[in-house]
Coordinates of C-alpha atoms in Angstrom, one line a residue:
M295 CA 116.8 73.9 90.5
L296 CA 117.9 73.0 93.9
K297 CA 120.5 73.7 96.7
L298 CA 122.9 72.1 98.9
L299 CA 124.1 68.7 100.0
S300 CA 123.2 68.2 103.6
L301 CA 125.8 66.5 105.8
R302 CA 124.5 66.8 109.4
R303 CA 126.9 68.5 111.8
S304 CA 129.3 69.1 108.8
L305 CA 128.2 72.5 108.0
H306 CA 130.8 74.8 105.8
L307 CA 133.1 72.4 104.9
H308 CA 133.9 74.0 101.7
H309 CA 135.5 77.0 103.9
R310 CA 137.2 74.7 106.4
R311 CA 139.4 71.6 105.9
P312 CA 139.0 69.6 108.8
Q313 CA 138.1 65.7 108.9
F314 CA 134.7 65.0 107.9
P315 CA 132.5 64.2 111.5
P316 CA 130.2 61.6 111.7
T317 CA 126.5 62.2 112.0
V318 CA 124.1 61.0 114.6
A319 CA 121.3 59.3 112.9
I320 CA 117.9 58.3 114.4
S321 CA 116.9 54.7 115.1
K322 CA 113.1 53.3 116.2
P323 CA 113.3 52.1 119.8
P324 CA 111.7 48.9 120.5
L325 CA 108.4 49.2 122.0
N326 CA 107.3 47.5 125.1
P327 CA 103.7 49.1 126.2
T328 CA 103.9 46.4 129.3
R329 CA 106.7 48.5 130.8
Q330 CA 104.1 51.4 131.2
F331 CA 101.4 49.8 133.3
S332 CA 102.0 48.7 137.0
T333 CA 102.6 45.2 138.1
V334 CA 100.3 45.6 141.9
S335 CA 97.3 43.5 141.2
P336 CA 94.2 45.5 141.6
P337 CA 91.7 45.0 144.1
P338 CA 88.7 42.4 143.3
P339 CA 86.1 44.5 141.4
S340 CA 82.5 44.9 143.2
S341 CA 80.2 43.2 140.6
S342 CA 80.6 41.7 137.1
S343 CA 79.8 44.7 135.1
E344 CA 82.3 46.6 136.6
S345 CA 84.9 44.0 135.8
E346 CA 83.5 43.9 132.4
L347 CA 84.2 47.9 132.3
R348 CA 87.2 48.0 133.7
K349 CA 88.4 45.2 131.2
Y350 CA 87.5 46.7 128.1
L351 CA 88.6 50.3 129.3
G352 CA 92.2 48.4 129.7
Y353 CA 91.6 47.3 126.3
G354 CA 90.9 50.5 125.2
A355 CA 94.1 52.3 127.0
L356 CA 96.2 49.6 125.6
V357 CA 95.1 50.1 122.3
I358 CA 95.2 53.7 122.7
F359 CA 98.9 53.6 123.8
C360 CA 100.4 51.2 121.2
G361 CA 98.9 53.6 118.5
A362 CA 100.2 56.6 119.9
T363 CA 103.8 55.1 120.8
T364 CA 104.1 53.6 117.2
Y365 CA 102.9 57.2 115.7
Y366 CA 105.2 59.0 118.0
S367 CA 108.5 56.8 117.4
F368 CA 108.3 56.2 114.0
P369 CA 112.0 57.0 112.8
F370 CA 111.5 59.7 110.3
P371 CA 114.5 61.4 108.9
E372 CA 115.4 65.1 111.1
N373 CA 114.1 66.9 107.9
A374 CA 110.9 65.2 107.1
K375 CA 109.7 64.2 110.7
H376 CA 106.2 65.3 111.7
K377 CA 105.5 68.3 113.8
K378 CA 104.2 66.3 116.5
A379 CA 106.5 63.3 116.3
Q380 CA 108.8 64.4 118.7
I381 CA 108.2 63.0 122.1
F382 CA 110.7 60.2 122.3
R383 CA 114.2 60.3 122.4
Y384 CA 116.1 58.0 120.0
A385 CA 119.2 56.2 120.6
P386 CA 122.0 57.2 117.9
L387 CA 123.6 54.8 115.5
P388 CA 127.2 54.3 115.5
E389 CA 129.2 57.4 115.8
D390 CA 131.2 56.7 112.9
L391 CA 127.7 56.7 110.6
H392 CA 127.5 59.4 108.4
T393 CA 123.8 60.6 106.9
V394 CA 124.3 62.2 103.9
S395 CA 120.8 63.6 101.5
N396 CA 120.3 65.6 98.7
W397 CA 119.1 69.2 99.4
S398 CA 115.3 68.3 99.2
G399 CA 115.6 65.3 101.5
T400 CA 113.9 63.1 99.1
H401 CA 117.1 60.9 98.8
E402 CA 119.0 59.8 101.6
V403 CA 121.7 57.1 102.7
H404 CA 123.7 56.4 105.7
T405 CA 127.5 55.4 105.4
R406 CA 130.7 54.8 107.2
V407 CA 132.6 55.7 104.3
F408 CA 132.9 59.5 103.2
H409 CA 135.9 60.7 101.8
Q410 CA 137.4 64.5 101.2
P411 CA 141.1 64.7 100.3
D412 CA 142.7 67.8 100.4
N413 CA 144.3 67.4 96.9
L414 CA 145.1 65.2 94.0
E415 CA 147.5 63.1 95.8
Q416 CA 145.4 62.2 98.2
L417 CA 142.7 61.7 96.1
Q418 CA 144.7 59.0 93.8
E419 CA 145.6 57.2 97.3
V420 CA 141.9 57.0 98.1
V421 CA 140.9 55.7 94.4
K422 CA 144.0 53.3 94.1
E423 CA 143.2 51.9 97.6
A424 CA 139.7 51.2 97.4
N425 CA 140.3 49.5 93.9
V426 CA 142.3 47.2 95.6
K427 CA 139.8 46.5 98.4
K428 CA 136.9 46.6 95.6
A429 CA 134.9 49.2 97.8
R430 CA 132.6 51.8 96.5
I431 CA 133.4 55.3 96.6
R432 CA 130.9 56.9 94.4
P433 CA 131.7 60.5 93.3
V434 CA 129.4 63.0 95.1
G435 CA 129.1 67.0 94.3
S436 CA 126.9 69.4 96.1
G437 CA 123.9 67.0 96.3
L438 CA 121.8 69.3 94.4
S439 CA 120.5 66.3 92.2
P440 CA 117.0 65.9 92.8
N441 CA 117.2 62.4 92.3
G442 CA 120.6 62.1 94.8
I443 CA 122.4 60.4 91.8
G444 CA 125.7 60.8 93.7
L445 CA 124.7 59.1 96.7
S446 CA 125.7 55.6 97.8
R447 CA 125.5 53.7 101.1
M448 CA 128.5 52.0 100.3
G449 CA 130.6 54.9 100.3
M450 CA 131.3 58.2 98.7
V451 CA 134.3 60.5 97.8
N452 CA 133.2 64.5 97.8
L453 CA 136.2 67.2 96.3
A454 CA 134.6 69.8 98.6
L455 CA 138.4 70.6 99.7
M456 CA 139.5 70.4 96.4
D457 CA 138.2 74.0 95.4
K458 CA 141.2 76.1 94.1
V459 CA 141.5 78.1 90.9
L460 CA 144.5 76.8 89.2
E461 CA 145.2 78.7 86.2
V462 CA 144.0 81.5 84.5
D463 CA 145.0 82.3 80.6
K464 CA 143.4 85.5 80.1
E465 CA 144.2 85.9 76.5
K466 CA 142.7 82.6 75.3
K467 CA 139.8 83.1 78.1
R468 CA 140.5 79.8 79.6
V469 CA 140.5 78.7 83.3
R470 CA 141.7 75.6 85.1
V471 CA 140.1 74.5 88.2
Q472 CA 140.0 71.8 90.7
A473 CA 136.5 70.0 90.3
G474 CA 135.5 70.7 93.5
I475 CA 135.1 74.3 93.3
R476 CA 131.5 75.7 93.4
V477 CA 130.3 77.7 90.6
Q478 CA 130.0 81.0 92.7
Q479 CA 133.5 80.6 94.0
L480 CA 134.8 80.3 90.4
V481 CA 133.0 83.5 88.9
D482 CA 134.4 85.3 91.8
G483 CA 137.7 84.1 91.7
I484 CA 138.0 85.1 88.0
K485 CA 135.9 88.4 87.6
E486 CA 139.1 90.4 88.5
Y487 CA 140.5 88.7 85.1
G488 CA 137.3 90.3 83.0
L489 CA 136.2 86.4 82.5
T490 CA 133.0 84.4 83.6
L491 CA 131.3 81.3 82.3
Q492 CA 129.1 81.6 79.3
N493 CA 126.1 80.4 80.8
F494 CA 124.6 79.5 84.1
A495 CA 122.0 76.9 85.5
S496 CA 119.5 78.5 88.2
I497 CA 121.7 78.5 91.0
R498 CA 125.3 78.8 91.6
E499 CA 126.1 76.0 94.5
Q500 CA 127.0 73.3 92.4
Q501 CA 130.5 72.2 92.3
I502 CA 132.1 72.1 88.8
G503 CA 132.6 68.5 88.6
G504 CA 129.0 67.8 89.3
I505 CA 127.7 70.5 86.8
I506 CA 129.4 68.8 83.8
Q507 CA 128.6 65.5 84.8
V508 CA 125.0 65.4 84.6
G509 CA 124.5 67.4 81.7
A510 CA 123.1 70.7 83.3
H511 CA 122.5 73.5 81.2
G512 CA 121.4 77.2 81.7
T513 CA 119.0 78.8 78.9
G514 CA 119.7 80.6 75.1
A515 CA 118.8 78.6 71.8
K516 CA 122.4 79.5 70.7
L517 CA 124.2 78.7 74.0
P518 CA 124.8 74.8 74.6
P519 CA 124.8 72.8 77.8
I520 CA 127.7 73.4 80.0
D521 CA 129.4 70.4 79.6
E522 CA 130.1 71.9 76.2
Q523 CA 132.4 74.9 78.1
V524 CA 134.9 72.0 79.0
I525 CA 138.0 71.7 76.7
A526 CA 140.3 69.6 78.8
M527 CA 139.8 67.0 82.4
K528 CA 141.8 65.2 84.6
L529 CA 140.5 61.9 85.5
V530 CA 141.5 59.8 88.4
T531 CA 140.4 56.4 87.3
P532 CA 140.6 53.0 89.5
A533 CA 142.5 51.0 86.5
K534 CA 144.4 53.2 84.7
G535 CA 145.6 55.9 87.4
T536 CA 145.5 59.6 86.5
I537 CA 144.5 60.3 82.7
E538 CA 144.4 63.7 81.0
I539 CA 141.8 64.0 78.1
S540 CA 140.9 66.8 75.7
K541 CA 139.7 67.7 72.4
E542 CA 143.1 66.9 71.0
K543 CA 143.9 63.7 73.4
D544 CA 141.8 60.9 73.2
P545 CA 138.8 62.9 71.9
E546 CA 136.3 59.7 71.7
L547 CA 136.7 59.1 75.5
F548 CA 136.9 63.1 76.2
Y549 CA 133.5 63.6 75.2
L550 CA 132.1 60.9 76.7
A551 CA 133.4 61.2 79.9
R552 CA 132.3 65.1 80.1
C553 CA 128.8 64.0 80.6
G554 CA 129.9 60.5 82.4
L555 CA 127.8 60.6 85.5
G556 CA 130.9 60.2 87.7
G557 CA 131.0 56.5 86.1
L558 CA 134.6 56.8 84.3
G559 CA 136.7 58.7 86.8
V560 CA 136.7 60.9 89.4
V561 CA 136.9 64.3 87.9
A562 CA 139.8 66.1 89.6
E563 CA 140.5 69.3 87.3
V564 CA 138.5 70.8 84.5
T565 CA 139.7 73.2 81.6
L566 CA 137.0 75.8 80.7
Q567 CA 136.4 77.8 77.9
C568 CA 135.4 81.3 79.5
V569 CA 134.2 84.5 77.8
E570 CA 134.3 88.2 78.7
R571 CA 132.5 89.4 81.8
Q572 CA 129.7 91.4 80.7
E573 CA 126.4 93.2 82.0
L574 CA 123.0 92.1 80.8
V575 CA 119.8 93.7 80.9
E576 CA 116.9 91.5 81.8
H577 CA 113.6 92.2 80.8
T578 CA 110.6 90.3 82.9
Y579 CA 107.0 90.8 81.4
I580 CA 104.0 88.7 81.0
S581 CA 102.5 87.4 77.9
N582 CA 99.8 84.7 76.8
M583 CA 99.8 81.7 74.7
K584 CA 98.6 83.0 71.4
D585 CA 101.1 85.7 71.3
I586 CA 103.8 83.2 72.3
K587 CA 102.6 81.4 69.3
K588 CA 103.1 84.5 67.1
N589 CA 106.5 85.6 68.4
H590 CA 108.2 82.4 69.6
K591 CA 110.6 81.9 66.7
K592 CA 111.9 85.6 67.0
L593 CA 112.1 85.2 70.5
L594 CA 114.5 82.5 70.2
A595 CA 116.4 84.1 67.7
D596 CA 116.7 87.5 68.7
N597 CA 117.5 87.0 72.6
K598 CA 120.8 85.7 74.1
H599 CA 118.7 83.9 77.2
V600 CA 115.2 83.5 77.1
K601 CA 112.7 81.3 79.5
Y602 CA 109.2 80.9 80.1
L603 CA 107.4 80.3 83.2
Y604 CA 103.8 78.9 82.7
I605 CA 101.5 79.4 85.4
P606 CA 99.3 76.1 85.4
Y607 CA 95.2 77.1 85.5
T608 CA 96.0 80.6 83.8
D609 CA 96.8 81.7 80.5
A610 CA 99.5 83.8 81.9
I611 CA 103.2 83.4 80.8
V612 CA 106.3 85.0 82.3
V613 CA 108.7 85.9 79.7
V614 CA 112.1 86.5 80.8
T615 CA 114.7 87.7 78.3
C616 CA 118.7 88.8 79.0
N617 CA 120.7 90.3 76.6
P618 CA 123.8 92.4 76.8
I619 CA 123.6 96.3 77.2
S620 CA 123.6 97.9 73.9
K621 CA 126.3 100.0 73.5
W622 CA 124.6 102.9 71.5
R623 CA 121.4 102.9 73.9
G624 CA 122.7 102.0 77.0
P625 CA 119.8 100.3 79.7
P626 CA 116.4 101.0 79.1
K627 CA 114.7 103.7 81.1
F628 CA 111.8 102.3 82.5
Q629 CA 109.5 103.1 85.6
P630 CA 107.8 100.2 86.8
K631 CA 104.0 100.7 88.0
Y632 CA 104.3 99.2 91.1
T633 CA 106.9 99.3 94.1
S634 CA 108.4 95.7 95.0
D635 CA 106.2 96.0 97.9
E636 CA 103.1 96.6 96.4
A637 CA 103.6 93.6 93.8
I638 CA 103.7 91.2 96.7
Q639 CA 100.9 92.9 98.8
H640 CA 98.2 90.7 97.5
V641 CA 99.9 87.4 98.1
R642 CA 100.5 88.6 102.0
D643 CA 96.7 89.6 102.0
L644 CA 95.7 85.9 100.5
Y645 CA 98.3 84.2 103.2
V646 CA 96.5 86.3 106.1
E647 CA 92.9 85.1 104.6
S648 CA 94.4 81.4 104.3
L649 CA 95.7 81.2 107.9
K650 CA 92.2 82.3 109.0
K651 CA 90.5 79.8 106.8
Y652 CA 92.7 76.9 107.9
S653 CA 93.0 77.8 111.8
A654 CA 96.7 78.3 111.3
S655 CA 99.1 80.9 112.5
D656 CA 102.4 82.2 111.7
E657 CA 104.7 83.7 114.4
R658 CA 107.2 85.7 111.9
D659 CA 106.6 89.0 110.8
I660 CA 104.5 88.5 107.1
N661 CA 106.5 91.2 105.6
E662 CA 109.7 89.5 106.3
F663 CA 108.7 86.7 103.6
S664 CA 109.9 87.0 100.0
F665 CA 107.6 85.5 97.7
T666 CA 108.9 82.1 97.2
E667 CA 108.5 82.1 100.9
L668 CA 105.1 83.0 101.0
R669 CA 104.0 80.5 98.1
D670 CA 105.5 77.8 100.2
K671 CA 103.7 79.0 103.3
L672 CA 100.5 79.1 101.1
L673 CA 100.9 75.9 99.6
A674 CA 101.9 73.9 102.7
L675 CA 98.2 74.8 104.2
D676 CA 96.6 72.7 101.6
P677 CA 99.2 71.6 99.0
L678 CA 96.8 68.8 97.3
N679 CA 93.9 70.8 97.4
K680 CA 93.5 71.7 93.6
E681 CA 91.2 74.8 94.0
H682 CA 93.7 75.9 96.7
V683 CA 96.9 75.7 94.4
V684 CA 94.9 77.4 91.9
K685 CA 94.1 80.5 94.1
V686 CA 97.9 80.5 94.6
N687 CA 98.9 80.2 91.1
Q688 CA 96.5 82.8 90.3
A689 CA 98.4 85.2 92.9
E690 CA 101.7 84.2 91.5
A691 CA 100.2 85.1 88.0
E692 CA 99.3 88.7 89.4
F693 CA 102.7 89.3 91.5
W694 CA 104.6 88.7 87.9
W695 CA 102.3 91.4 86.2
K696 CA 103.0 93.7 88.6
S697 CA 106.6 93.0 88.7
E698 CA 107.4 93.7 84.9
G699 CA 110.3 95.7 84.3
Y700 CA 114.2 95.6 83.5
R701 CA 117.3 94.6 85.7
V702 CA 120.9 95.2 84.9
G703 CA 123.5 93.3 86.6
W704 CA 126.5 91.2 85.6
S705 CA 125.7 87.8 83.9
D706 CA 126.5 85.7 87.0
E707 CA 124.1 88.0 88.8
I708 CA 121.2 88.0 86.4
L709 CA 121.2 84.3 85.0
G710 CA 119.6 82.9 88.1
F711 CA 116.6 82.1 89.5
D712 CA 114.8 81.6 93.1
C713 CA 113.3 78.1 92.7
G714 CA 111.6 78.3 96.0
G715 CA 112.1 75.7 98.8
Q716 CA 112.1 71.8 99.1
Q717 CA 110.8 70.0 95.7
W718 CA 110.0 67.3 93.4
V719 CA 111.1 67.7 89.9
S720 CA 111.0 66.1 86.6
E721 CA 112.7 67.9 83.6
T722 CA 112.5 66.6 80.1
C723 CA 114.9 67.8 77.3
F724 CA 113.5 66.9 73.4
P725 CA 114.6 68.4 69.9
A726 CA 112.7 71.3 68.7
G727 CA 114.3 72.0 65.2
T728 CA 116.8 74.4 64.3
L729 CA 117.4 78.2 65.3
A730 CA 116.9 79.2 61.7
K731 CA 113.5 76.7 61.8
P732 CA 112.1 76.1 64.9
N733 CA 109.5 73.1 64.7
M734 CA 107.1 74.4 67.3
K735 CA 106.9 71.4 69.0
D736 CA 108.4 73.1 72.1
I737 CA 104.9 75.1 72.4
E738 CA 102.6 72.0 71.4
Y739 CA 104.4 69.9 74.3
I740 CA 103.2 72.9 76.6
E741 CA 99.9 73.0 75.3
E742 CA 99.4 69.2 75.7
L743 CA 101.0 69.4 79.2
K744 CA 98.5 71.9 80.5
Q745 CA 95.4 70.1 78.9
L746 CA 96.5 66.9 80.6
I747 CA 96.9 69.1 83.9
E748 CA 93.4 70.5 83.7
K749 CA 91.6 67.2 82.6
E750 CA 93.0 65.0 85.4
N751 CA 92.7 67.9 88.0
I752 CA 96.4 67.6 88.8
P753 CA 97.4 70.3 92.1
A754 CA 100.0 71.4 89.9
P755 CA 101.9 74.4 91.4
A756 CA 103.6 77.3 89.3
P757 CA 105.8 77.2 87.5
I758 CA 106.5 75.0 84.4
E759 CA 109.6 76.2 83.3
Q760 CA 110.5 76.2 79.8
R761 CA 113.9 76.6 78.7
W762 CA 116.4 76.1 75.5
T763 CA 119.8 75.3 74.2
A764 CA 121.9 74.5 71.3
C765 CA 123.2 70.9 71.0
S766 CA 126.1 69.2 72.9
K767 CA 128.7 67.1 71.1
S768 CA 128.9 65.0 74.4
P769 CA 126.9 61.7 73.3
M770 CA 126.0 61.0 76.9
S771 CA 124.1 64.7 77.3
P772 CA 120.2 64.6 76.8
A773 CA 121.0 67.7 73.8
S774 CA 123.6 65.4 72.0
S775 CA 123.3 65.8 68.4
S776 CA 125.7 65.5 65.1
S777 CA 124.2 68.3 63.7
E778 CA 125.3 71.8 65.1
D779 CA 122.1 73.6 64.0
D780 CA 119.7 71.3 66.4
I781 CA 118.4 73.0 69.5
F782 CA 116.6 71.5 72.6
S783 CA 113.6 72.5 74.8
W784 CA 113.6 71.9 78.4
V785 CA 110.6 71.7 80.5
G786 CA 110.6 71.2 84.2
I787 CA 107.3 70.3 85.9
I788 CA 107.8 71.0 90.0
M789 CA 105.6 69.8 93.3
Y790 CA 106.8 71.5 96.3
L791 CA 107.4 69.9 99.7
P792 CA 106.6 72.7 102.0
T793 CA 106.3 70.9 105.0
S794 CA 108.1 68.7 107.7
D795 CA 105.2 66.7 108.2
A796 CA 106.2 63.0 106.9
R797 CA 102.7 62.1 106.2
Q798 CA 101.9 65.2 104.1
R799 CA 105.2 64.8 102.3
K800 CA 104.5 61.1 101.3
E801 CA 101.2 62.2 100.0
I802 CA 102.9 64.7 98.0
T803 CA 105.4 62.6 96.4
E804 CA 102.9 59.9 95.6
E805 CA 100.7 62.9 93.9
F806 CA 103.8 64.0 91.7
F807 CA 105.0 60.9 90.5
H808 CA 101.5 60.3 89.3
Y809 CA 101.7 63.6 87.7
R810 CA 104.8 62.4 86.3
H811 CA 103.6 59.1 85.5
L812 CA 100.6 60.8 83.0
T813 CA 103.4 63.0 81.1
Q814 CA 105.5 60.5 80.7
T815 CA 102.7 58.3 79.0
L816 CA 101.2 60.6 77.0
L817 CA 104.0 63.0 76.2
W818 CA 107.6 61.6 76.2
D819 CA 107.5 59.2 73.2
Q820 CA 105.4 61.4 71.5
Y821 CA 108.1 64.2 71.5
S822 CA 111.3 62.2 72.0
A823 CA 111.7 63.2 75.3
F824 CA 114.3 62.0 77.7
E825 CA 114.9 63.3 81.4
H826 CA 117.9 65.2 82.8
W827 CA 120.1 62.9 84.4
A828 CA 120.1 64.6 87.6
K829 CA 116.1 64.2 87.9
I830 CA 115.7 60.6 86.5
E831 CA 114.2 58.1 88.7
V832 CA 114.5 54.3 88.6
P833 CA 111.3 52.7 88.4
K834 CA 110.1 49.8 91.3
D835 CA 108.2 47.7 88.8
K836 CA 110.4 45.5 87.0
D837 CA 108.3 45.9 83.6
E838 CA 108.5 49.6 83.6
L839 CA 112.6 49.5 84.2
A840 CA 113.1 47.4 81.4
A841 CA 111.1 49.7 79.3
L842 CA 113.1 52.5 80.7
Q843 CA 116.5 50.7 80.0
A844 CA 115.6 49.7 76.3
R845 CA 114.3 53.6 75.9
L846 CA 117.6 55.0 77.0
R847 CA 119.6 52.3 74.7
K848 CA 117.7 53.8 71.9
R849 CA 119.0 57.2 72.6
F850 CA 122.4 56.9 74.0
P851 CA 125.3 54.7 73.6
V852 CA 125.0 52.5 76.4
D853 CA 127.2 49.7 75.1
E854 CA 129.9 52.4 74.5
Y855 CA 129.6 53.9 78.1
N856 CA 129.5 50.6 79.7
K857 CA 132.8 49.6 77.8
A858 CA 135.0 52.7 78.9
R859 CA 133.2 51.9 82.5
Q860 CA 134.4 48.5 82.2
E861 CA 138.1 49.6 80.9
L862 CA 138.3 52.3 83.5
D863 CA 136.5 51.3 86.4
P864 CA 136.6 47.4 86.2
N865 CA 135.8 46.9 89.9
K866 CA 132.8 49.6 89.6
I867 CA 134.1 51.3 92.5
L868 CA 132.7 54.5 90.9
S869 CA 128.9 53.2 90.3
S870 CA 125.6 53.2 92.3
N871 CA 122.8 51.1 92.2
K872 CA 121.1 53.9 90.3
L873 CA 123.6 53.2 87.5
E874 CA 123.6 49.4 87.6
K875 CA 119.8 49.4 87.1
L876 CA 119.6 52.2 84.5
F877 CA 122.8 50.9 82.0
V878 CA 122.6 47.0 81.8
S879 CA 124.7 45.2 79.5
S880 CA 123.1 44.3 75.9
D881 CA 122.8 40.6 76.7
V882 CA 120.5 41.4 79.7
V883 CA 118.1 43.6 77.8

């Protein structure tokens, strides 16, 4: 649900091909409060009482100055700096240091090694040289992963400059592309052939290599995760050079590497099975839990794409279905009750009211803000006040109710979602029966989750997003299954980071991880739920980490994965601290 890799002072690199420039990072200057005071001796006091007064006033001034200096010079990242903490100018770090962060600014590294090869030959040379030197070059894509899975301070390689459509087979509906191409670039590049991707995630900025490696997905109980669209790959490996794998050529490694988390080789090229480009009709409407329970099985079976957006502290459930336009009936004829301006007006009114309540102001014209921008601004006023968040959620429910209706467009235009601003996200995947016989565990999960939120008074914003996919044959996919009929539900919880105030972001982060920990403790084992690879966080607690390692081992072929890593990357130059902690050898667990 997120957006772009932050490479400061390096914008639009995928449109140009200059050498990646270094960034300037911030360092904390040494504090020397005594420099602010005069070295000239003051005249003797007229009395002992004046002397004592001056002494304590001096101590008080020193304490206040030291506190203010520490506060204002604390080295927050640029995208998480307190609005007041901008008095001092900071000495830059070395010019060759790159600052790389994920889009939400929740994970950031500084590195002197950031490769961006222009072509396959350059990539092969980069990997070969790094292997000889045993120097890490972790593959990183667009940096959309909430957990920063592609980041490594020891070094990275990014394929943003390898972004071409190499071959299109219109008859077989197949396309071969360089792995650095972004989803939107790919879709735009093949639309003239009448082709598109079978399914999409919420956004289009991901690089193809990244979106398949972490097991990303769209929605539709008949449609598998995106890695299932891959029918062949070209990997540049440290130990075996460039290898080509497919369903026919080394299928065991192929299936393992499709969702390989960047640890088995740098994905250089991908061959995708596409589908005919078609127009879809999207239907958005408000439902409730009683009606969802009654209609859930039919909704999964009858719709090509379907998702639910639950709004905490309300009974409102936003249902969004997408299907091909009927050749016989054509697009639906529907006149909405409210215009888009009318649908959002009450949210504007709440924002104006809240600005007065919190004695805040906003210089921009309120009519310029989209709904998600208004939600961010509302939450920023008091993000951890449950009563305030409930008001915002109620306003969101009313916005969706007034936005009910239909929308027609091409699949790459319709199958998207405005996720809002920077955020923390945890998304779990768990089995939900088969398409013919859904087990309703997906709805039970949500009911328990909502009860948990209300019982613990969690300031949970909307939405809780629920989607579905068919299974994947990739053993490292959270939706992997040997039974072709199995379906899986994906549930995402969220907390927004709508402020640049570092202290407030820290408080939101702590509350989010409390929220996540409660869901983990009470729900994950009960429903066999596992986190999306792009959203899993490594625990700092030793016992919690050991429990996670053992849990992953029960679900995924960790030994098989580690064996393949050892064969293809014995020096672990493509690894990261996150991978090393998640996938330890069997004799360590």
